[in-house]
Structure formats: C-alpha cells, structure tokens
Tab-separated table of C-alpha atoms in Angstrom:
chain	number	residue	atom	x	y	z
A	1	MET	CA	87.866	82.822	83.652
A	2	ILE	CA	91.044	80.739	83.321
A	3	LEU	CA	91.744	82.361	79.939
A	4	TYR	CA	91.253	85.821	81.485
A	5	ASN	CA	93.676	85.066	84.313
A	6	TYR	CA	96.234	83.716	81.847
A	7	CYS	CA	95.946	86.756	79.594
A	8	TYR	CA	96.292	89.099	82.567
A	9	LEU	CA	99.363	87.225	83.808
A	10	VAL	CA	100.981	87.483	80.382
A	11	ASN	CA	100.183	91.204	80.195
A	12	PHE	CA	101.481	91.757	83.733
A	13	VAL	CA	104.804	90.002	83.092
A	14	ALA	CA	105.199	91.681	79.711
A	15	CYS	CA	104.569	95.120	81.211
A	16	GLN	CA	106.952	94.578	84.094
A	17	LEU	CA	109.710	93.321	81.801
A	18	PHE	CA	109.110	96.292	79.520
A	19	ALA	CA	109.169	98.525	82.599
A	20	LEU	CA	112.504	96.993	83.588
A	21	SER	CA	113.985	97.858	80.191
A	22	ALA	CA	112.446	101.325	80.332
A	23	ALA	CA	113.890	101.815	83.824
A	24	PHE	CA	117.453	101.228	82.622
A	25	TRP	CA	116.830	103.627	79.727
A	26	PHE	CA	115.303	106.165	82.108
A	27	ARG	CA	118.322	106.046	84.416
A	28	ILE	CA	120.896	106.327	81.622
A	29	TYR	CA	119.317	108.657	79.059
A	30	LEU	CA	117.054	110.690	81.321
A	31	HIS	CA	119.567	111.061	84.125
A	32	PRO	CA	118.927	114.183	86.242
A	33	GLY	CA	122.126	115.630	84.766
A	34	LYS	CA	120.735	115.260	81.235
A	35	ALA	CA	117.015	115.973	81.617
A	36	SER	CA	114.970	118.431	83.645
A	37	PRO	CA	112.598	117.253	86.396
A	38	GLU	CA	109.651	118.256	84.196
A	39	VAL	CA	110.813	115.972	81.385
A	40	ARG	CA	111.432	113.093	83.786
A	41	HIS	CA	107.994	113.576	85.362
A	42	ALA	CA	106.289	113.713	81.968
A	43	LEU	CA	108.006	110.647	80.475
A	44	ALA	CA	107.460	108.574	83.627
A	45	THR	CA	103.757	109.496	83.555
A	46	LEU	CA	103.227	108.799	79.844
A	47	LEU	CA	104.879	105.392	80.101
A	48	GLY	CA	102.741	104.560	83.135
A	49	ILE	CA	99.544	105.539	81.333
A	50	TYR	CA	100.520	103.365	78.368
A	51	PHE	CA	101.160	100.377	80.642
A	52	VAL	CA	97.817	100.525	82.431
A	53	VAL	CA	95.910	100.968	79.167
A	54	PHE	CA	97.780	98.018	77.673
A	55	CYS	CA	97.069	95.838	80.711
A	56	PHE	CA	93.495	96.823	81.543
A	57	GLY	CA	91.993	98.485	78.478
A	58	TRP	CA	89.079	100.787	79.259
A	59	TYR	CA	89.160	99.742	82.938
A	60	ALA	CA	92.221	102.004	83.212
A	61	VAL	CA	89.777	104.923	83.203
A	62	HIS	CA	89.034	104.124	86.858
A	63	LEU	CA	92.632	104.935	87.799
A	64	PHE	CA	92.604	108.231	85.924
A	65	VAL	CA	89.232	109.249	87.358
A	66	LEU	CA	90.317	108.575	90.939
A	67	VAL	CA	93.618	110.433	90.551
A	68	LEU	CA	91.958	113.486	88.991
A	69	MET	CA	89.147	113.498	91.570
A	70	CYS	CA	91.610	113.456	94.438
A	71	TYR	CA	93.772	116.111	92.799
A	72	GLY	CA	90.658	118.272	92.819
A	73	VAL	CA	90.194	117.489	96.509
A	74	MET	CA	93.816	118.387	97.210
A	75	VAL	CA	93.665	121.821	95.561
A	76	THR	CA	90.230	122.790	96.914
A	77	ALA	CA	90.051	121.322	100.424
A	78	SER	CA	91.409	123.152	103.447
A	79	VAL	CA	94.612	121.774	104.941
A	80	SER	CA	92.694	120.902	108.106
A	81	ASN	CA	90.413	118.543	106.161
A	82	ILE	CA	92.422	117.484	103.121
A	83	HIS	CA	93.373	114.137	104.683
A	84	ARG	CA	89.792	113.307	105.681
A	85	TYR	CA	88.231	114.140	102.312
A	86	SER	CA	90.995	112.412	100.346
A	87	PHE	CA	90.681	109.301	102.486
A	88	LEU	CA	86.887	109.166	102.096
A	89	VAL	CA	86.981	109.706	98.325
A	90	ALA	CA	89.827	107.267	97.640
A	91	MET	CA	88.634	104.475	99.946
A	92	GLY	CA	85.020	105.005	98.864
A	93	TYR	CA	85.860	104.724	95.168
A	94	LEU	CA	88.076	101.690	95.791
A	95	THR	CA	85.321	99.981	97.788
A	96	ILE	CA	82.770	100.601	95.023
A	97	CYS	CA	85.164	99.006	92.540
A	98	HIS	CA	85.698	96.042	94.880
A	99	ILE	CA	81.933	95.576	95.142
A	100	SER	CA	81.600	95.643	91.364
A	101	ARG	CA	83.967	92.679	91.125
A	102	ILE	CA	81.427	90.511	92.915
A	103	TYR	CA	78.936	91.089	90.102
A	104	ILE	CA	81.362	91.233	87.168
A	105	PHE	CA	83.482	88.241	88.120
A	106	HIS	CA	82.595	84.844	89.582
A	107	TYR	CA	82.220	85.057	93.352
A	108	GLY	CA	84.883	83.189	95.312
A	109	ILE	CA	87.536	83.302	92.596
A	110	LEU	CA	90.126	86.019	92.937
A	111	THR	CA	90.527	87.595	89.531
A	112	THR	CA	93.364	90.072	89.522
A	113	ASP	CA	92.137	93.117	87.591
A	114	PHE	CA	92.388	96.885	87.659
A	115	SER	CA	91.662	96.930	91.401
A	116	GLY	CA	95.321	95.979	92.077
A	117	PRO	CA	96.760	99.249	90.695
A	118	LEU	CA	93.767	101.080	92.177
A	119	MET	CA	94.719	99.781	95.622
A	120	ILE	CA	98.266	101.107	95.217
A	121	ILE	CA	97.021	104.500	94.007
A	122	THR	CA	94.638	104.660	96.986
A	123	GLN	CA	97.610	104.182	99.295
A	124	LYS	CA	99.541	106.948	97.563
A	125	ILE	CA	96.622	109.383	97.523
A	126	THR	CA	95.927	108.988	101.226
A	127	THR	CA	99.611	108.941	102.198
A	128	LEU	CA	100.250	112.211	100.352
A	129	ALA	CA	97.093	113.809	101.786
A	130	PHE	CA	98.110	113.000	105.356
A	131	GLN	CA	101.666	114.223	104.729
A	132	ILE	CA	100.365	117.505	103.282
A	133	HIS	CA	98.149	117.828	106.354
A	134	ASP	CA	101.189	117.208	108.571
A	135	GLY	CA	103.248	119.805	106.696
A	136	LEU	CA	100.659	122.551	106.347
A	137	GLY	CA	97.937	121.888	108.909
A	138	ARG	CA	99.748	120.832	112.078
A	139	LYS	CA	102.370	122.289	114.374
A	140	ALA	CA	105.879	120.855	114.125
A	141	GLU	CA	105.934	119.985	117.838
A	142	ASP	CA	102.840	117.803	117.383
A	143	LEU	CA	104.528	115.559	114.837
A	144	SER	CA	106.542	112.435	115.455
A	145	ALA	CA	110.087	112.369	114.050
A	146	GLU	CA	108.952	110.282	111.069
A	147	GLN	CA	105.937	112.496	110.369
A	148	HIS	CA	108.154	115.562	110.519
A	149	ARG	CA	110.661	114.037	108.086
A	150	LEU	CA	107.991	113.107	105.532
A	151	ALA	CA	105.750	116.166	105.914
A	152	VAL	CA	105.012	117.940	102.603
A	153	LYS	CA	104.989	121.718	102.939
A	154	VAL	CA	104.179	122.656	99.336
A	155	LYS	CA	101.286	121.093	97.418
A	156	PRO	CA	102.548	119.335	94.285
A	157	SER	CA	101.691	120.608	90.816
A	158	LEU	CA	99.373	118.626	88.519
A	159	LEU	CA	102.367	117.129	86.662
A	160	GLU	CA	104.064	116.121	89.911
A	161	TYR	CA	100.803	114.661	91.221
A	162	LEU	CA	100.197	112.606	88.069
A	163	SER	CA	103.797	111.435	87.970
A	164	TYR	CA	103.770	110.322	91.604
A	165	HIS	CA	100.608	108.248	91.160
A	166	LEU	CA	100.911	107.000	87.570
A	167	ASN	CA	104.643	106.607	86.930
A	168	PHE	CA	105.603	103.451	85.029
A	169	MET	CA	107.728	102.030	87.843
A	170	SER	CA	104.923	101.550	90.361
A	171	VAL	CA	101.579	101.904	88.563
A	172	ILE	CA	101.195	98.167	87.882
A	173	ALA	CA	102.509	96.488	91.049
A	174	GLY	CA	103.539	99.264	93.413
A	175	PRO	CA	104.796	99.588	95.998
A	176	CYS	CA	103.577	102.737	97.697
A	177	ASN	CA	106.336	105.245	98.430
A	178	ASN	CA	106.577	108.658	100.028
A	179	PHE	CA	106.166	111.753	97.875
A	180	LYS	CA	109.288	113.465	99.210
A	181	ASP	CA	111.406	110.426	98.326
A	182	TYR	CA	109.903	110.275	94.831
A	183	ALA	CA	110.382	114.022	94.230
A	184	ALA	CA	113.999	113.781	95.387
A	185	PHE	CA	114.559	110.870	92.978
A	186	ILE	CA	113.111	112.776	90.021
A	187	GLU	CA	115.177	115.864	90.885
A	188	GLY	CA	118.368	113.863	91.337
A	189	ARG	CA	118.718	114.440	95.104
A	190	HIS	CA	117.628	110.998	96.271
A	191	ILE	CA	120.977	109.216	96.592
A	192	HIS	CA	122.863	112.208	97.924
A	193	MET	CA	120.215	112.783	100.603
A	194	LYS	CA	120.562	109.217	101.833
A	195	LEU	CA	124.364	109.419	101.901
A	196	LEU	CA	124.286	112.687	103.813
A	197	GLU	CA	121.856	111.173	106.322
A	198	VAL	CA	124.573	108.699	107.369
A	199	ASN	CA	127.207	111.461	107.620
A	200	TRP	CA	129.143	110.417	104.529
A	201	LYS	CA	132.742	111.511	105.156
A	202	GLN	CA	133.430	113.498	102.016
A	203	LYS	CA	133.399	117.203	101.364
A	204	GLY	CA	131.036	118.871	99.006
A	205	PHE	CA	127.854	117.748	97.276
A	206	HIS	CA	129.532	116.743	94.002
A	207	SER	CA	132.159	114.608	95.728
A	208	LEU	CA	129.526	112.125	96.860
A	209	PRO	CA	129.546	108.868	94.871
A	210	GLU	CA	126.644	107.626	92.774
A	211	PRO	CA	126.239	103.930	93.622
A	212	SER	CA	125.251	101.615	90.796
A	213	PRO	CA	122.070	99.559	91.308
A	214	SER	CA	123.197	96.837	88.863
A	215	GLY	CA	124.218	94.353	91.576
A	216	ALA	CA	120.961	94.808	93.488
A	217	VAL	CA	118.905	94.460	90.294
A	218	ILE	CA	120.654	91.244	89.255
A	219	GLN	CA	120.243	89.755	92.718
A	220	LYS	CA	116.530	90.608	92.788
A	221	LEU	CA	115.959	89.271	89.279
A	222	CYS	CA	117.513	85.950	90.320
A	223	MET	CA	115.163	85.826	93.309
A	224	THR	CA	112.270	86.688	91.000
A	225	LEU	CA	113.081	83.783	88.691
A	226	MET	CA	113.429	81.354	91.589
A	227	SER	CA	110.113	82.515	93.051
A	228	LEU	CA	108.331	82.055	89.735
A	229	LEU	CA	109.679	78.536	89.296
A	230	LEU	CA	108.709	77.629	92.864
A	231	PHE	CA	105.210	78.979	92.410
A	232	LEU	CA	104.615	77.147	89.128
A	233	THR	CA	105.873	73.914	90.691
A	234	LEU	CA	104.349	74.042	94.174
A	235	SER	CA	100.949	75.488	93.272
A	236	LYS	CA	100.238	72.479	91.051
A	237	SER	CA	101.446	69.943	93.614
A	238	PHE	CA	99.673	71.550	96.577
A	239	PRO	CA	96.480	73.247	95.362
A	240	VAL	CA	94.515	75.409	97.757
A	241	THR	CA	91.313	73.596	96.789
A	242	PHE	CA	92.468	70.541	98.719
A	243	LEU	CA	91.797	72.450	101.965
A	244	ILE	CA	88.067	71.980	101.364
A	245	ASP	CA	88.315	68.486	99.870
A	246	ASP	CA	86.029	65.888	101.477
A	247	TRP	CA	88.963	63.701	102.528
A	248	PHE	CA	90.805	66.634	104.125
A	249	VAL	CA	87.747	67.924	105.993
A	250	HIS	CA	86.250	64.636	107.198
A	251	LYS	CA	88.888	61.888	107.122
A	252	ALA	CA	92.383	63.286	107.657
A	253	ASN	CA	93.612	63.431	111.241
A	254	PHE	CA	94.288	66.770	112.899
A	255	LEU	CA	98.088	66.724	112.488
A	256	SER	CA	97.758	65.873	108.793
A	257	ARG	CA	95.393	68.801	108.320
A	258	LEU	CA	97.757	71.115	110.141
A	259	TRP	CA	100.753	69.954	108.106
A	260	TYR	CA	98.983	70.232	104.766
A	261	LEU	CA	97.626	73.662	105.658
A	262	TYR	CA	101.184	74.837	106.316
A	263	VAL	CA	102.491	73.366	103.046
A	264	VAL	CA	99.638	74.840	100.974
A	265	MET	CA	100.164	78.314	102.387
A	266	GLN	CA	103.909	78.035	101.820
A	267	ALA	CA	103.208	77.141	98.199
A	268	ALA	CA	101.051	80.259	97.788
A	269	LYS	CA	103.756	82.709	98.903
A	270	PRO	CA	106.214	82.598	95.955
A	271	LYS	CA	103.777	84.445	93.681
A	272	TYR	CA	103.966	87.422	96.044
A	273	TYR	CA	107.738	87.079	96.252
A	274	PHE	CA	107.819	87.146	92.447
A	275	ALA	CA	105.600	90.205	91.928
A	276	TRP	CA	107.026	92.325	94.740
A	277	THR	CA	110.682	91.542	94.082
A	278	LEU	CA	110.292	92.245	90.356
A	279	ALA	CA	108.630	95.584	91.172
A	280	ASP	CA	111.517	96.400	93.510
A	281	ALA	CA	114.027	95.556	90.754
A	282	VAL	CA	112.236	97.875	88.313
A	283	HIS	CA	112.569	100.807	90.715
A	284	ASN	CA	116.227	100.046	91.403
A	285	ALA	CA	116.981	99.803	87.678
A	286	ALA	CA	115.667	103.366	87.319
A	287	GLY	CA	117.925	104.470	90.177
A	288	PHE	CA	115.158	104.700	92.788
A	289	GLY	CA	115.261	102.814	96.087
A	290	PHE	CA	118.697	103.676	97.460
A	291	ASN	CA	118.598	103.565	101.257
A	292	GLY	CA	122.063	104.615	102.357
A	293	VAL	CA	124.725	102.379	103.834
A	294	ASP	CA	123.972	99.242	105.834
A	295	ALA	CA	125.661	98.057	109.038
A	296	ASP	CA	128.426	96.339	107.028
A	297	GLY	CA	129.253	99.465	105.048
A	298	HIS	CA	127.592	98.271	101.832
A	299	PHE	CA	125.264	100.358	99.717
A	300	SER	CA	121.662	99.388	100.406
A	301	TRP	CA	118.860	99.382	97.806
A	302	ASP	CA	115.929	98.348	99.996
A	303	LEU	CA	114.073	101.635	100.520
A	304	LEU	CA	111.095	100.332	98.512
A	305	SER	CA	111.428	96.626	99.275
A	306	ASN	CA	108.064	95.103	100.094
A	307	LEU	CA	109.339	92.039	101.908
A	308	ASN	CA	112.329	90.462	103.598
A	309	ILE	CA	112.138	86.791	102.643
A	310	TRP	CA	114.726	85.559	105.120
A	311	LYS	CA	113.062	87.284	108.075
A	312	ILE	CA	109.637	86.046	106.953
A	313	GLU	CA	110.734	82.426	106.779
A	314	THR	CA	112.627	82.633	110.078
A	315	ALA	CA	110.109	84.806	111.970
A	316	THR	CA	109.687	83.824	115.621
A	317	SER	CA	106.714	86.078	116.314
A	318	PHE	CA	103.546	87.178	114.564
A	319	LYS	CA	104.774	90.767	114.829
A	320	MET	CA	108.105	89.962	113.169
A	321	TYR	CA	106.316	88.147	110.357
A	322	LEU	CA	103.923	91.038	109.668
A	323	GLU	CA	106.717	93.627	109.830
A	324	ASN	CA	108.545	91.896	106.984
A	325	TRP	CA	105.531	90.979	104.806
A	326	ASN	CA	104.084	93.657	102.524
A	327	ILE	CA	106.289	96.204	104.255
A	328	GLN	CA	105.104	99.283	102.368
A	329	THR	CA	101.447	98.493	103.045
A	330	SER	CA	102.273	98.144	106.739
A	331	ALA	CA	103.964	101.554	106.590
A	332	TRP	CA	100.837	102.988	104.939
A	333	LEU	CA	98.546	101.503	107.596
A	334	LYS	CA	100.763	102.951	110.297
A	335	CYS	CA	100.780	106.375	108.609
A	336	VAL	CA	97.037	106.745	107.997
A	337	CYS	CA	95.543	104.672	110.807
A	338	TYR	CA	97.628	103.196	113.611
A	339	GLU	CA	99.352	106.457	114.569
A	340	ARG	CA	96.211	108.534	114.157
A	341	VAL	CA	93.251	106.772	115.750
A	342	PRO	CA	92.520	107.465	119.426
A	343	TRP	CA	91.092	104.036	120.308
A	344	TYR	CA	91.848	100.389	119.526
A	345	PRO	CA	94.596	101.061	116.961
A	346	THR	CA	95.353	97.357	116.402
A	347	VAL	CA	91.724	96.410	115.726
A	348	LEU	CA	91.014	99.413	113.478
A	349	THR	CA	94.250	98.893	111.547
A	350	PHE	CA	93.332	95.275	110.810
A	351	LEU	CA	89.838	96.375	109.727
A	352	LEU	CA	91.222	99.048	107.407
A	353	SER	CA	93.592	96.501	105.912
A	354	ALA	CA	90.692	94.149	105.232
A	355	LEU	CA	88.587	96.928	103.658
A	356	TRP	CA	91.507	98.000	101.477
A	357	HIS	CA	91.991	94.440	100.201
A	358	GLY	CA	88.331	94.101	99.214
A	359	ILE	CA	84.937	92.877	100.341
A	360	TYR	CA	85.456	89.128	100.131
A	361	PRO	CA	84.531	87.687	103.545
A	362	GLY	CA	87.780	85.723	103.631
A	363	TYR	CA	89.755	88.944	104.039
A	364	TYR	CA	87.780	89.835	107.156
A	365	PHE	CA	88.163	86.337	108.579
A	366	THR	CA	91.924	86.668	108.129
A	367	PHE	CA	92.324	90.095	109.647
A	368	LEU	CA	89.845	89.565	112.466
A	369	THR	CA	91.623	86.324	113.292
A	370	GLY	CA	94.858	88.273	113.261
A	371	VAL	CA	93.700	90.571	116.071
A	372	PRO	CA	93.405	87.946	118.873
A	373	VAL	CA	96.444	86.063	117.550
A	374	THR	CA	98.516	89.251	117.671
A	375	LEU	CA	97.322	90.136	121.183
A	376	ALA	CA	97.868	86.580	122.436
A	377	ALA	CA	101.359	86.381	120.936
A	378	ARG	CA	102.214	89.721	122.533
A	379	ALA	CA	100.982	88.498	125.934
A	380	VAL	CA	102.985	85.259	125.733
A	381	ARG	CA	106.113	87.105	124.669
A	382	ASN	CA	105.854	89.706	127.430
A	383	ASN	CA	105.217	87.086	130.125
A	384	TYR	CA	107.603	84.295	129.198
A	385	ARG	CA	110.351	85.343	126.813
A	386	HIS	CA	112.629	86.766	129.504
A	387	HIS	CA	112.725	83.362	131.229
A	388	PHE	CA	114.539	81.868	128.228
A	389	LEU	CA	117.287	84.435	127.849
A	390	SER	CA	119.515	83.143	130.652
A	391	SER	CA	121.327	80.617	128.448
A	392	LYS	CA	121.987	80.019	124.776
A	393	ALA	CA	120.356	76.584	124.832
A	394	ARG	CA	117.130	77.970	126.307
A	395	LYS	CA	117.093	80.804	123.815
A	396	VAL	CA	117.530	78.372	120.902
A	397	ALA	CA	114.736	76.149	122.237
A	398	TYR	CA	112.477	79.182	122.641
A	399	ASP	CA	113.238	80.361	119.096
A	400	VAL	CA	112.518	76.932	117.594
A	401	VAL	CA	109.178	76.612	119.375
A	402	THR	CA	108.087	80.181	118.602
A	403	TRP	CA	109.178	79.797	114.953
A	404	ALA	CA	106.997	76.706	114.527
A	405	ALA	CA	104.090	78.358	116.347
A	406	THR	CA	104.405	81.524	114.263
A	407	GLN	CA	104.514	79.721	110.914
A	408	LEU	CA	101.488	77.576	111.796
A	409	ALA	CA	99.576	80.560	113.193
A	410	VAL	CA	100.177	82.578	110.027
A	411	SER	CA	99.063	79.651	107.853
A	412	TYR	CA	95.900	79.254	109.940
A	413	ALA	CA	95.066	82.974	109.922
A	414	ALA	CA	95.885	83.528	106.245
A	415	ALA	CA	93.938	80.543	104.865
A	416	PRO	CA	90.644	82.486	104.464
A	417	PHE	CA	92.598	85.074	102.483
A	418	VAL	CA	93.014	82.550	99.658
A	419	LEU	CA	89.679	80.750	100.179
A	420	LEU	CA	87.784	84.077	100.062
A	421	ALA	CA	84.215	82.837	100.625
A	422	VAL	CA	82.397	82.107	103.900
A	423	GLU	CA	81.476	78.455	103.371
A	424	PRO	CA	84.961	77.060	102.621
A	425	THR	CA	86.454	79.163	105.423
A	426	ILE	CA	83.985	77.861	108.024
A	427	SER	CA	84.457	74.316	106.689
A	428	LEU	CA	88.231	74.585	107.116
A	429	TYR	CA	88.076	76.087	110.598
A	430	LYS	CA	85.462	73.569	111.743
A	431	SER	CA	87.713	70.738	110.571
A	432	MET	CA	90.449	72.228	112.762
A	433	PHE	CA	88.080	72.836	115.712
A	434	PHE	CA	88.790	76.605	115.657
A	435	PHE	CA	91.770	75.668	117.788
A	436	LEU	CA	93.826	78.848	117.288
A	437	HIS	CA	90.855	81.108	117.959
A	438	ILE	CA	90.150	79.270	121.214
A	439	ILE	CA	93.790	79.197	122.341
A	440	SER	CA	94.257	82.895	121.565
A	441	LEU	CA	91.145	83.933	123.479
A	442	LEU	CA	92.113	81.792	126.491
A	443	ILE	CA	95.554	83.393	126.563
A	444	ILE	CA	94.083	86.890	126.363
A	445	PHE	CA	91.556	86.210	129.117
A	446	PHE	CA	93.817	84.391	131.575
A	447	LEU	CA	97.359	85.629	130.980
A	448	PRO	CA	98.240	88.875	132.763
A	449	ILE	CA	98.788	91.728	130.354
A	450	LYS	CA	102.029	93.544	130.985
A	451	PRO	CA	102.273	97.050	129.533
A	452	ARG	CA	104.842	97.466	126.804
A	453	GLN	CA	107.511	100.120	126.944
A	454	PRO	CA	106.360	103.138	124.925
A	455	GLN	CA	108.157	103.358	121.588
A	456	ARG	CA	106.974	106.758	120.499
A	457	GLN	CA	108.935	109.875	121.302
A	458	PRO	CA	107.648	112.219	123.990
A	459	GLN	CA	105.506	114.976	122.572
A	460	SER	CA	103.835	118.101	123.803
A	461	GLU	CA	100.391	118.363	125.326
A	462	ASN	CA	99.034	119.466	121.978
A	463	SER	CA	100.148	116.159	120.475
A	464	VAL	CA	97.444	114.385	122.464
A	465	LYS	CA	95.082	115.669	119.805
A	466	LYS	CA	97.150	114.258	116.946
A	467	LYS	CA	95.443	110.872	116.925
A	468	VAL	CA	92.172	112.350	115.802
A	469	ASN	CA	93.797	114.286	112.947
C-alpha cells in the first residue's frame, strides 16, 4: 500500500511537470494564430490520454468509458432531459467506482487512484449537460445572469467533447471549468473576451494586448514548492493517526485535544495547496485562466484557481472559508444542485458533495456536520455582527473571535474527512464530547432566525419552475 501510494505520487508529479512543459509548448507553438482549433483540440486530447494511461494503466479505461457513454447520452437525449440522464449516468458510474475501492483497496486508507480524475470528469460532464439544457431547453427569461452567460446553445462535436473532458491540462488534477471558457481558449478568444468584459479602452479587436502568464506561473510555482515542503515537514511531525491515539483520546485534557486537532488539520492542508496550485499553473502556462483586470488594474490569472490561501487562513466565517476552498467544486455544486433544487438546498448540496467524494463514512460525517455548523454560524452572524460594527476596536475583536471559532470549527468538521472510517471518527468526537454538534444545535433551536436579503436577481413567474430543472 505504501509502495503504491509512493509510485502514484511520483507518477502524479512527473505528469504534472511534463504537463507544465507541454503547456508552455502548447502556448508558443500551437498558438491560435499558428494552429487551427481542430489541431489544438486534437493535440490537447492526445496528450491527456497519454497522461492518464501513464498514471493509471488499464484503469484509465474507466475515464474513456464514462466520457463516451455520456457523449452518447448528450447526442441522443432530448434537451429537456439531457441534464437528468447525464447526471444519473455520471454520478452512478462514479459511485460504482467508489464502491469498488472498498473491495480493491484496504478500507480506511485513502488511496488516490483513478477515481480522482473520474471525479473531475463527472463534474465536467454534468456541468456541460446542465449548460446545454439551459441553452437549448429553457427560456432566456428563466435563467439567472450567470446561467445565461454560460448557457451552451450548440452541442459540441465529438472532438470538442473529448478535448474538454480529457485535455492534458486538467485530466489529472482538474479543476472543472466551463465549456464556453474552454472553447474560447482553444479558439483564441479567451483573453480578448475577458478584456472586452471590463470595457478595455482600445479600439478594434487586434489592438487588444495579449498578457503574458509568466509572472503568474512563476508565483504559483513558488507557492507550490513551499506547499510541498510544508506538507513533507508537517505531516511527519503531526500525523493524523495521533487523533485516535490512546493518550489523545483518554488522557489529554480538552484544550490539548482541541489544539492538536487544529494543528493536525493545518498540517494536512498543504498537500491540497500543492496539487491545486500546480494544476492552476499548468493552465496558465498554456494561456488559459485569464480573468480580466483586477481592482488595482493588474492582469488577473485566477479564472481557474481552486483556492485563495490568504482568505482561507484569515476566514472569519464558515461561509468565507468554504467559498475560498475548492472553489471550482463549489461552483459546480451551485450549478447542478444549489440553484436547482426546490427544497433544502444547503442540506442537499452537502449530501451531493459527500456522494461525489466517495462512500467512506467519514465524508458523510464531515458534510453532515457542516450543515448545522453552517446554519448556526449564519444565525450568529445575522443576529450579532451588526452590534460590533460601531467602532474599529469592536470590529477587530469580533474578527479575532470569529477567526478562531471558524478555524477550530473547520478542523472539527473536517477531521472525519481524513479519518474516513466510523470507529475513529466516533472515538474522536466522543473524546471532544461532540461539543460543536451540541453548540450548533442549541444555537439553531434557540437563536431567532433572521431572513437573509435575497441575492438572486428577480425573475419571471416561469422561473419558479427552474429549481426542478
């Protein structure tokens, strides 16, 4: 098992470094001015197929089977049902593969295998299906502004479909992106579209500049290296297994347990920083990921960024933390679930997230714990935050307290995510007296719930039906 994990890690890093080199080559020698979209689609797909075969061997067949199955669904299903059938097929196949891991690999140990890329492809398949449904099966007045912007009004060809799902930039580590953004990148319209969106003050299409991603790539590679060094150092000093150690569970005092839980979960985060930031750098090196101009007038390359490390580490609310962690997955959950379901969107979104991650019980403990914590944090914020805005000192005090509470709450809720199995999770929570569960439920039951201001744009009467689509 240890040898398998090591070999996979070596293959993963080798593929991503190769992808980084290929991305620079792709941007320079297959620039849209030098190569047709068909050539760019084909080369991106072939490189992606090579990477997954190199990394996963015959297990890569699962990715190809799912993509081809869902392409068949896309071309045969009616536009009124394409999103439903695609969702059922993709999530069903992914769940079957997750179940197989229980029998193929040792239960309770997370072995990163082909299910990682399969999870990303599942996101892309369902995202595209819903966006095709929005573009071809719904009225424009029933769509939100974001749905209208991303709606796909022409079904992609087989080459475009394969390229979107299997391209070398995202097939190994993601992240999920929108089909219209990817198509614009391949066709050479991506950067110009983003500049025109911010009313770039120049005349004519060809007078628009083409920003270089080199600075963004270098910055992200430095962060990647730092994250890797932190992970290799901290994970050895603060192993997750100590959370179920006899001394920790039965002898350490409550504050010691709380402190060590926080430190252990902090030590586990750099591996995600490493993988996601490296994946972001690969896309940028290919010229994909430009997001216009930021508030300071600088070119921004964060369209595909999966996290904002500074906002994560300084988050003062559970909501702020989640919005900046695994950003593209949050966008996917919003697209296919939160905006669509007619009842209990928060609960169903957490459940879908757990199902997408796998069938280990720890995932469900984490996401089901996240529901009351999220609702309790929202209630506290709505009832008390305004009392601390009258002076700078009060606001600072409020931010410090909510930062500490948020970081500890995330550590508590996310612990089962790394423990995975039922027994260690229950052992950990029993040693901590289920304190956050109890506090969250008390807040929900006894604190008055104040309605939030609606954030969605007004829509027509027909849009009432949109949540069930």
